[in-house]
XYZ file of C-alpha atoms in Angstrom:
296
model
C 102.898 81.598 100.204
C 99.726 82.002 102.991
C 95.927 81.322 100.927
C 93.486 83.515 101.711
C 89.427 82.467 101.887
C 89.077 85.094 98.917
C 92.254 85.966 97.142
C 94.298 89.143 97.209
C 93.821 92.149 96.397
C 95.654 95.239 96.021
C 94.429 98.379 96.976
C 96.009 101.694 95.804
C 95.607 105.270 98.034
C 95.138 103.440 101.329
C 96.270 106.145 104.417
C 93.415 108.247 104.383
C 89.819 108.118 103.275
C 87.790 105.797 101.042
C 91.008 103.935 100.391
C 91.532 103.170 103.926
C 87.916 102.065 104.534
C 88.063 99.942 101.794
C 91.400 97.868 102.668
C 89.785 97.097 106.222
C 86.635 96.101 104.711
C 87.791 93.871 102.036
C 90.101 92.367 104.546
C 87.267 91.609 106.923
C 85.081 90.073 104.414
C 88.305 87.649 103.948
C 90.802 89.249 101.161
C 93.554 89.449 101.516
C 94.765 92.836 101.601
C 98.382 94.472 100.161
C 96.770 98.241 101.237
C 99.405 100.429 99.365
C 100.529 103.830 101.848
C 102.933 106.616 100.947
C 104.818 106.670 104.244
C 105.957 104.779 107.307
C 103.780 106.183 109.350
C 100.363 105.107 107.626
C 101.896 102.000 107.191
C 101.761 101.579 110.872
C 98.342 103.248 111.666
C 96.570 100.690 109.307
C 98.396 97.986 110.204
C 96.393 98.950 113.653
C 93.316 99.461 112.934
C 92.909 96.344 111.034
C 91.509 92.839 112.652
C 92.199 90.577 110.187
C 94.751 90.005 106.816
C 95.956 93.120 105.974
C 99.754 94.038 105.358
C 100.369 97.777 104.497
C 103.112 98.058 100.967
C 105.076 101.431 100.819
C 103.781 103.111 97.257
C 103.684 106.472 95.995
C 102.870 105.662 92.465
C 104.334 108.695 90.654
C 108.296 106.491 91.856
C 108.896 103.790 89.556
C 110.993 102.306 91.896
C 108.274 101.781 94.984
C 106.467 100.534 92.335
C 108.362 98.002 91.194
C 109.710 97.152 94.876
C 105.947 96.418 95.578
C 104.877 94.359 92.874
C 108.455 92.164 93.535
C 107.327 91.431 97.208
C 103.719 91.093 96.190
C 104.738 88.757 93.448
C 106.312 86.799 95.958
C 103.658 86.968 98.465
C 101.185 85.012 96.589
C 103.222 83.423 93.607
C 100.777 81.279 91.220
C 97.319 81.806 93.365
C 97.897 85.557 91.725
C 95.260 88.398 92.176
C 92.078 88.759 92.518
C 92.041 92.235 91.929
C 93.621 95.173 92.038
C 92.291 98.349 93.350
C 93.266 101.596 91.423
C 92.326 104.321 94.294
C 94.836 107.037 94.685
C 93.914 109.913 93.332
C 95.080 113.736 93.518
C 92.890 116.883 93.265
C 93.881 119.753 91.850
C 91.650 122.669 91.963
C 91.088 126.011 90.363
C 90.621 128.270 87.254
C 91.797 126.876 83.814
C 93.450 129.874 83.430
C 95.519 130.176 86.643
C 96.384 126.859 87.872
C 100.379 126.605 87.287
C 101.476 123.965 84.710
C 103.580 122.305 86.784
C 100.350 121.213 88.873
C 98.249 119.874 85.513
C 101.690 117.991 85.628
C 100.732 116.586 88.725
C 97.289 116.341 88.613
C 97.689 113.582 85.760
C 101.056 112.203 87.110
C 98.839 111.009 89.802
C 95.257 109.893 88.322
C 96.113 108.521 84.693
C 99.919 107.826 84.566
C 100.509 106.628 88.070
C 97.216 105.040 87.761
C 98.628 102.915 84.128
C 102.336 102.173 85.744
C 100.077 100.181 88.434
C 98.075 98.152 86.914
C 101.161 97.352 83.952
C 102.925 95.915 87.538
C 100.579 93.902 88.338
C 98.495 92.966 85.372
C 100.936 89.919 85.187
C 99.469 88.647 88.981
C 95.891 89.253 88.035
C 96.414 87.333 85.413
C 97.162 84.184 86.961
C 94.028 84.598 88.783
C 92.134 86.005 86.120
C 90.824 88.888 88.666
C 89.321 91.946 88.425
C 90.754 95.659 88.299
C 88.154 98.110 89.810
C 89.835 101.716 88.248
C 87.772 104.368 90.997
C 87.063 106.947 88.744
C 83.773 110.290 89.197
C 81.001 111.408 88.385
C 83.438 114.075 86.634
C 84.185 111.537 84.973
C 81.438 111.540 83.137
C 80.077 115.218 83.894
C 82.598 117.665 83.011
C 83.346 120.180 86.094
C 84.193 123.701 86.388
C 87.227 124.562 88.512
C 87.852 121.279 88.409
C 88.635 120.519 84.846
C 91.626 119.024 85.299
C 90.286 116.434 87.876
C 87.503 116.330 85.781
C 89.733 115.689 82.884
C 92.028 113.537 84.240
C 88.852 110.940 85.148
C 87.880 111.371 81.443
C 90.911 110.230 80.906
C 90.760 107.301 83.164
C 87.379 105.987 82.102
C 88.725 105.566 77.913
C 92.130 104.034 79.823
C 89.144 101.585 81.686
C 87.265 101.234 77.948
C 90.440 100.504 76.327
C 91.958 97.979 78.828
C 88.519 96.411 79.031
C 88.443 95.432 75.021
C 92.518 94.670 75.477
C 91.869 91.951 78.708
C 88.836 90.385 77.417
C 90.949 87.395 75.802
C 92.349 86.681 79.145
C 89.822 86.581 81.230
C 90.070 89.891 82.947
C 86.394 91.900 84.102
C 87.508 95.913 83.902
C 85.835 98.431 85.116
C 85.308 101.667 87.512
C 83.732 103.191 90.449
C 82.356 106.694 89.934
C 81.294 108.120 93.268
C 80.062 111.925 94.084
C 81.628 113.459 97.363
C 81.933 111.332 99.805
C 82.110 112.493 103.502
C 85.762 112.075 104.265
C 86.740 115.319 106.971
C 90.175 114.783 105.920
C 89.120 115.209 102.042
C 87.628 118.317 103.026
C 91.007 119.916 104.693
C 92.798 119.791 101.419
C 89.447 121.025 99.355
C 89.630 123.807 101.751
C 93.106 124.535 102.030
C 93.821 124.057 98.827
C 91.367 126.520 97.136
C 92.265 129.505 99.953
C 95.778 128.973 98.477
C 94.610 129.259 94.518
C 92.407 131.881 95.869
C 95.340 133.181 97.489
C 97.773 133.539 94.486
C 95.124 134.824 91.894
C 96.043 138.143 90.359
C 93.964 141.233 91.245
C 92.389 140.694 87.332
C 91.791 137.085 88.292
C 89.593 137.005 91.692
C 87.998 140.386 90.133
C 87.227 137.431 87.082
C 86.837 134.091 89.200
C 86.452 134.820 92.295
C 83.173 135.276 94.089
C 82.138 132.159 91.592
C 84.942 129.744 92.495
C 84.482 130.778 96.224
C 81.332 129.840 96.116
C 81.344 126.806 93.959
C 84.345 125.280 95.869
C 82.966 125.938 99.882
C 79.499 123.608 98.431
C 82.728 120.984 97.545
C 83.961 121.004 101.189
C 80.540 121.391 102.591
C 79.977 118.013 100.343
C 83.437 115.810 101.751
C 82.947 117.172 105.388
C 78.851 116.800 105.643
C 76.641 116.459 102.556
C 77.868 113.514 100.721
C 78.009 109.871 100.311
C 79.201 107.588 103.585
C 81.882 106.247 102.810
C 80.455 102.825 103.901
C 77.535 103.247 101.027
C 80.577 103.422 98.274
C 83.358 100.239 100.074
C 80.039 98.340 100.189
C 79.436 99.131 95.841
C 83.442 97.838 95.490
C 82.671 94.897 97.214
C 79.953 94.217 95.427
C 81.735 94.857 91.929
C 84.791 92.481 93.505
C 82.191 89.827 94.252
C 79.332 89.917 91.552
C 79.403 87.135 88.906
C 78.659 89.265 86.301
C 79.933 93.070 87.338
C 79.154 96.015 84.960
C 81.049 98.305 83.278
C 80.494 101.281 85.491
C 78.590 101.472 89.118
C 77.420 104.660 89.834
C 77.105 105.628 93.702
C 74.773 108.877 93.845
C 72.419 110.016 96.630
C 70.129 110.005 94.147
C 70.530 107.372 91.495
C 67.708 108.205 89.575
C 69.028 112.783 88.866
C 71.810 111.369 88.088
C 70.963 108.412 85.404
C 68.191 111.649 84.105
C 71.117 113.939 83.494
C 73.252 110.396 81.610
C 70.081 110.221 79.499
C 69.655 114.266 78.437
C 73.559 114.292 77.842
C 72.941 110.795 75.215
C 69.932 112.660 73.964
C 70.495 116.867 73.623
C 73.191 118.301 71.456
C 76.377 119.123 73.580
C 76.402 122.623 73.292
C 72.942 122.616 74.315
C 73.281 119.952 77.332
C 76.028 122.074 79.037
C 75.263 125.419 77.803
C 71.863 125.628 78.628
C 70.355 122.075 80.792
C 73.585 122.026 82.829
C 75.949 124.746 83.985
C 72.884 127.448 83.594
C 71.125 125.235 86.078
C 74.286 124.952 88.285
C 74.381 128.570 88.206
C 70.763 129.143 88.653
C 71.583 126.612 91.855
C 74.360 127.819 93.383
C 73.677 131.652 92.684
C 76.575 132.219 90.809
C 77.333 135.072 88.013
């Protein structure tokens, strides 16, 4: 067993984007990183990019056998040292008007974003307990403010926030911190390509009746989301810096919001608490969104 300067961390979903950047950053900062990927090709790419202590592990979080194999490998590697951190980053994003999304896609969304998160946490929790480490769930702002046309992503992130709260209470006696990071759109070209291809496919599969109802608004809304992932969103470095802070601060916050305009986000959160629920969503939130984007 090899001891690291800052301890061992497991991160899921590190093939691209935020997960990859987080794995590389934590390794550079002196952590021993076990980085979950789904293919040998992604493992080799990540290993070549790393200049420090980083070990890719094959772990599709929807496959129980891969989770078990990965947890056994990490347990043997860290021994009594345990894990100082588990970062649940793996994510899937199913877009589209809820009326038009195939039920199999609904199941897939929750299999990755909810069930998979629980399965990974269960598998690695004994190692977290050994080190009195912390669990960091990568959520999203839509885990607090639901979005149109991204209702399934919003629902799964709301669920992840509830899971985070429950775990935080249940694990308090074990000295384990549980928290979440809630970023807005992040500039990741790979994600921009996925989102664009996904919404174009959904549009193509819509019936003429559905296109007449949803087509224009859906296209406008999702194109803005693509632009956020391609150009106008948060830098990956800004989010990884917050994750590092959440890993290292002695008393982490329950939620870390990451946005270009934090004051606007805090103002919306305040209005959501103070205004009647229906008025907030129907009048304040969605009306302003509709006017800003030119939706019908």
